[in-house]
PDB file of C-alpha atoms in Angstrom:
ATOM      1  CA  UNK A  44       0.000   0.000   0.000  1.00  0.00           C
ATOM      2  CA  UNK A  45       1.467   2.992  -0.901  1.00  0.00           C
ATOM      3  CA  UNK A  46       0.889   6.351   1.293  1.00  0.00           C
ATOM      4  CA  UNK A  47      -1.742   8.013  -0.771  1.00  0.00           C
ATOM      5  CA  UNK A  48      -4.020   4.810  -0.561  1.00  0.00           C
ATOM      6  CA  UNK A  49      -6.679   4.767   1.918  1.00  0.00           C
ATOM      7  CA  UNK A  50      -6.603   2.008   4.460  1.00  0.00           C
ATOM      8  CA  UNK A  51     -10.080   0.615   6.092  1.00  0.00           C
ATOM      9  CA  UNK A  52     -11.326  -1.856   8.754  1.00  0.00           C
ATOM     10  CA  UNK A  53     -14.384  -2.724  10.068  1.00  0.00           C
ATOM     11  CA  UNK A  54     -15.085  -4.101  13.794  1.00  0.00           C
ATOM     12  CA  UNK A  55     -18.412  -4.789  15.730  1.00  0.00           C
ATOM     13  CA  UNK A  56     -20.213  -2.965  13.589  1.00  0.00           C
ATOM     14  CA  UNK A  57     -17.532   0.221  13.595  1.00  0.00           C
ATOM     15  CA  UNK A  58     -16.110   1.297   9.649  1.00  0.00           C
ATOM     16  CA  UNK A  59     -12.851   3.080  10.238  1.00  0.00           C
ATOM     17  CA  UNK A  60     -11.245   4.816   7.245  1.00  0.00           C
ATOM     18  CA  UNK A  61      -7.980   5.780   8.090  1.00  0.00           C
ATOM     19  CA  UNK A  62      -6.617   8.841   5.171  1.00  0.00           C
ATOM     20  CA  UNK A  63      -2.873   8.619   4.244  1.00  0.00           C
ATOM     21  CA  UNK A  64      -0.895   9.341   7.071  1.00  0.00           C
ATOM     22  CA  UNK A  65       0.373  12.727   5.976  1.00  0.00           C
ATOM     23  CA  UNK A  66      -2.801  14.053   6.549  1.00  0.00           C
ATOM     24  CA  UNK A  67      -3.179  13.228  10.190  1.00  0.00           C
ATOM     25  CA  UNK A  68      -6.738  12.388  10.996  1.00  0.00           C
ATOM     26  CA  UNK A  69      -8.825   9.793  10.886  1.00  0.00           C
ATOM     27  CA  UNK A  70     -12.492   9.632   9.688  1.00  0.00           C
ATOM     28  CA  UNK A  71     -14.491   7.416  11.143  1.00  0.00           C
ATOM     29  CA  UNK A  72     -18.196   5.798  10.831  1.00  0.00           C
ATOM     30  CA  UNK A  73     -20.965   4.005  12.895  1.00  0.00           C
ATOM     31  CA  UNK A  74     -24.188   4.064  11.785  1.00  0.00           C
ATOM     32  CA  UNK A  75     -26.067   5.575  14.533  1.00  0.00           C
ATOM     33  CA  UNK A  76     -23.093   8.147  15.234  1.00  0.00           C
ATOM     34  CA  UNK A  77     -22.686   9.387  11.735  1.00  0.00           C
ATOM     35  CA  UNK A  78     -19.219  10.907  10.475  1.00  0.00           C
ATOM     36  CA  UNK A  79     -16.266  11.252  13.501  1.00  0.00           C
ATOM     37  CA  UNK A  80     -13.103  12.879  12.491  1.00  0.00           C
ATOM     38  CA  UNK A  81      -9.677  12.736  14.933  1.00  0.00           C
ATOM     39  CA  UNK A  82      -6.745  14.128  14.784  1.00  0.00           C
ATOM     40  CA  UNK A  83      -3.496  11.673  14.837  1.00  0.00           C
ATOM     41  CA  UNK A  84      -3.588  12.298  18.311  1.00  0.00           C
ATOM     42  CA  UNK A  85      -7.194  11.452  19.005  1.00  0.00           C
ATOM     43  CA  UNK A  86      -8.091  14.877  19.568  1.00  0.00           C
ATOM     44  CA  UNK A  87     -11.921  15.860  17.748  1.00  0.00           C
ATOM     45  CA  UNK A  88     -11.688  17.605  14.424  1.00  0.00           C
ATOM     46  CA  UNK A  89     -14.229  18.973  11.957  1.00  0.00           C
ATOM     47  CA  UNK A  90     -15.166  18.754   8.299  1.00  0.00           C
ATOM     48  CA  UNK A  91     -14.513  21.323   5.995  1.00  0.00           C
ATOM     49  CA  UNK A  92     -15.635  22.699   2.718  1.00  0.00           C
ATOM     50  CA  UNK A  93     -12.827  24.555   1.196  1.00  0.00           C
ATOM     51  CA  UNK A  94     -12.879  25.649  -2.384  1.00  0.00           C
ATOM     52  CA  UNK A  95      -9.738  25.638  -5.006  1.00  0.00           C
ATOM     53  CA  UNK A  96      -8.583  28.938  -3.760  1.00  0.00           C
ATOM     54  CA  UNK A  97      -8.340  27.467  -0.122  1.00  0.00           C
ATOM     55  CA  UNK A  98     -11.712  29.519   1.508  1.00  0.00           C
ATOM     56  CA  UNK A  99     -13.267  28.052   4.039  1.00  0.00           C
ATOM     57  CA  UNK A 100     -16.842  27.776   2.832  1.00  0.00           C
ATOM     58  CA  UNK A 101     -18.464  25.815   5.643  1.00  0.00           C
ATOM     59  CA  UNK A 102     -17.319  24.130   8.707  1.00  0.00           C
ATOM     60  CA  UNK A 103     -18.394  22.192  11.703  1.00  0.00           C
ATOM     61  CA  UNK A 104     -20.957  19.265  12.602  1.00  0.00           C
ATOM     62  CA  UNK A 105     -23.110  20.355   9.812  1.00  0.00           C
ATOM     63  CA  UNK A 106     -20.836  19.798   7.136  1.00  0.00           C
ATOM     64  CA  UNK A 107     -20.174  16.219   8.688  1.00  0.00           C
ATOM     65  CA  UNK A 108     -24.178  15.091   9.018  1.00  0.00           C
ATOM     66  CA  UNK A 109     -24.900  16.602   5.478  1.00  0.00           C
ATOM     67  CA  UNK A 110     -21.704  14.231   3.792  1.00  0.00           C
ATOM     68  CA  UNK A 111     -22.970  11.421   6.382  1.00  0.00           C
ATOM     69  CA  UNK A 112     -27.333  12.140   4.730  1.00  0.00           C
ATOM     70  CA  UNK A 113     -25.659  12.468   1.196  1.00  0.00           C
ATOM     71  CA  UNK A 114     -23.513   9.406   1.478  1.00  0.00           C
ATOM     72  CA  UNK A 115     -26.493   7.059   2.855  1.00  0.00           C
ATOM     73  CA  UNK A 116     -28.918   8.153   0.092  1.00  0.00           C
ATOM     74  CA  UNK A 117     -26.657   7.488  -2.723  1.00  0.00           C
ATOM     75  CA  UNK A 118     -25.969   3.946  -1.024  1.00  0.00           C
ATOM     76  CA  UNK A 119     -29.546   3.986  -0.578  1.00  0.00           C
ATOM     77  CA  UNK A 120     -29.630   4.832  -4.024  1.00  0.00           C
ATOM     78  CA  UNK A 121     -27.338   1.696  -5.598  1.00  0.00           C
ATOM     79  CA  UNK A 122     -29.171  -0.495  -3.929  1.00  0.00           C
ATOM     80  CA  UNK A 123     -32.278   0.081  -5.344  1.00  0.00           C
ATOM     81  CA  UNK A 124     -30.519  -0.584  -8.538  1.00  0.00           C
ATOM     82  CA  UNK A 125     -31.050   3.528  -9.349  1.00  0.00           C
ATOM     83  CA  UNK A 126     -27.246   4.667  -8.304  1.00  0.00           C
ATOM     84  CA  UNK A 127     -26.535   6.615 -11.357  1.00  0.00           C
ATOM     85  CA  UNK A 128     -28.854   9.443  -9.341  1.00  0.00           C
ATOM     86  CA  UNK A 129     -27.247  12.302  -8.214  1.00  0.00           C
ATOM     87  CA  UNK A 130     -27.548  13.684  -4.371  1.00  0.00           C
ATOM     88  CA  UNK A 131     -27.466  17.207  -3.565  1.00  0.00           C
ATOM     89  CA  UNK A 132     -27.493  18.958  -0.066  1.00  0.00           C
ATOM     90  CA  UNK A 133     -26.258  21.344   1.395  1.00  0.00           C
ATOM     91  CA  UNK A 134     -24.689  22.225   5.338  1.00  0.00           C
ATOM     92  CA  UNK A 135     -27.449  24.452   7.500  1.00  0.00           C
ATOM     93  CA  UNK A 136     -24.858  26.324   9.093  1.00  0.00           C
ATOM     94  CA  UNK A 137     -22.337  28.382   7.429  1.00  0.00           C
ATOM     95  CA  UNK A 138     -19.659  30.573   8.798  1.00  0.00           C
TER      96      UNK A 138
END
């Protein structure tokens, strides 16, 4: 595995995506918790949306429950057999 590749487990339940380990964090997923991010140190982070010039769009637990609601209905979505749908949302809170 080479350090850009994404590395995953799964454990009672618990998916754990770990990003490359430049980055630092690690995202994590239950299904009745939603999205977790850490830092490398196991300290709580937040998702961001940043755009190509590197402005901070949106942040916080927003951003994090609106990727966690887009990611289940397209899942949703493939299993029906109708995953070439599209899902759109957006974060309540901006800052």
């Amino acid at each position: 595995m080479t350090k850009n590749q994404l590395k995953s487990s799964t454990a009672a339940g618990r998916s754990t995506v770990s990003v490359a380990p430049l980055v630092g964090c690690d995202i994590s997923a239950v299904s009745y918790e939603g999205l977790t991010v850490k830092t490398a140190d196991g300290e709580p982070a937040m998702l961001a949306v940043v755009d190509a010039n590197g402005n901070v769009i949106a942040v916080g637990p927003g951003v994090a429950s609106e990727a966690w609601k887009v990611a289940i209905a397209s899942y949703r979505n493939f299993l029906q057999g109708a995953g070439y749908l599209r899902v759109h949302s957006q974060p309540l809170a901006a800052i």
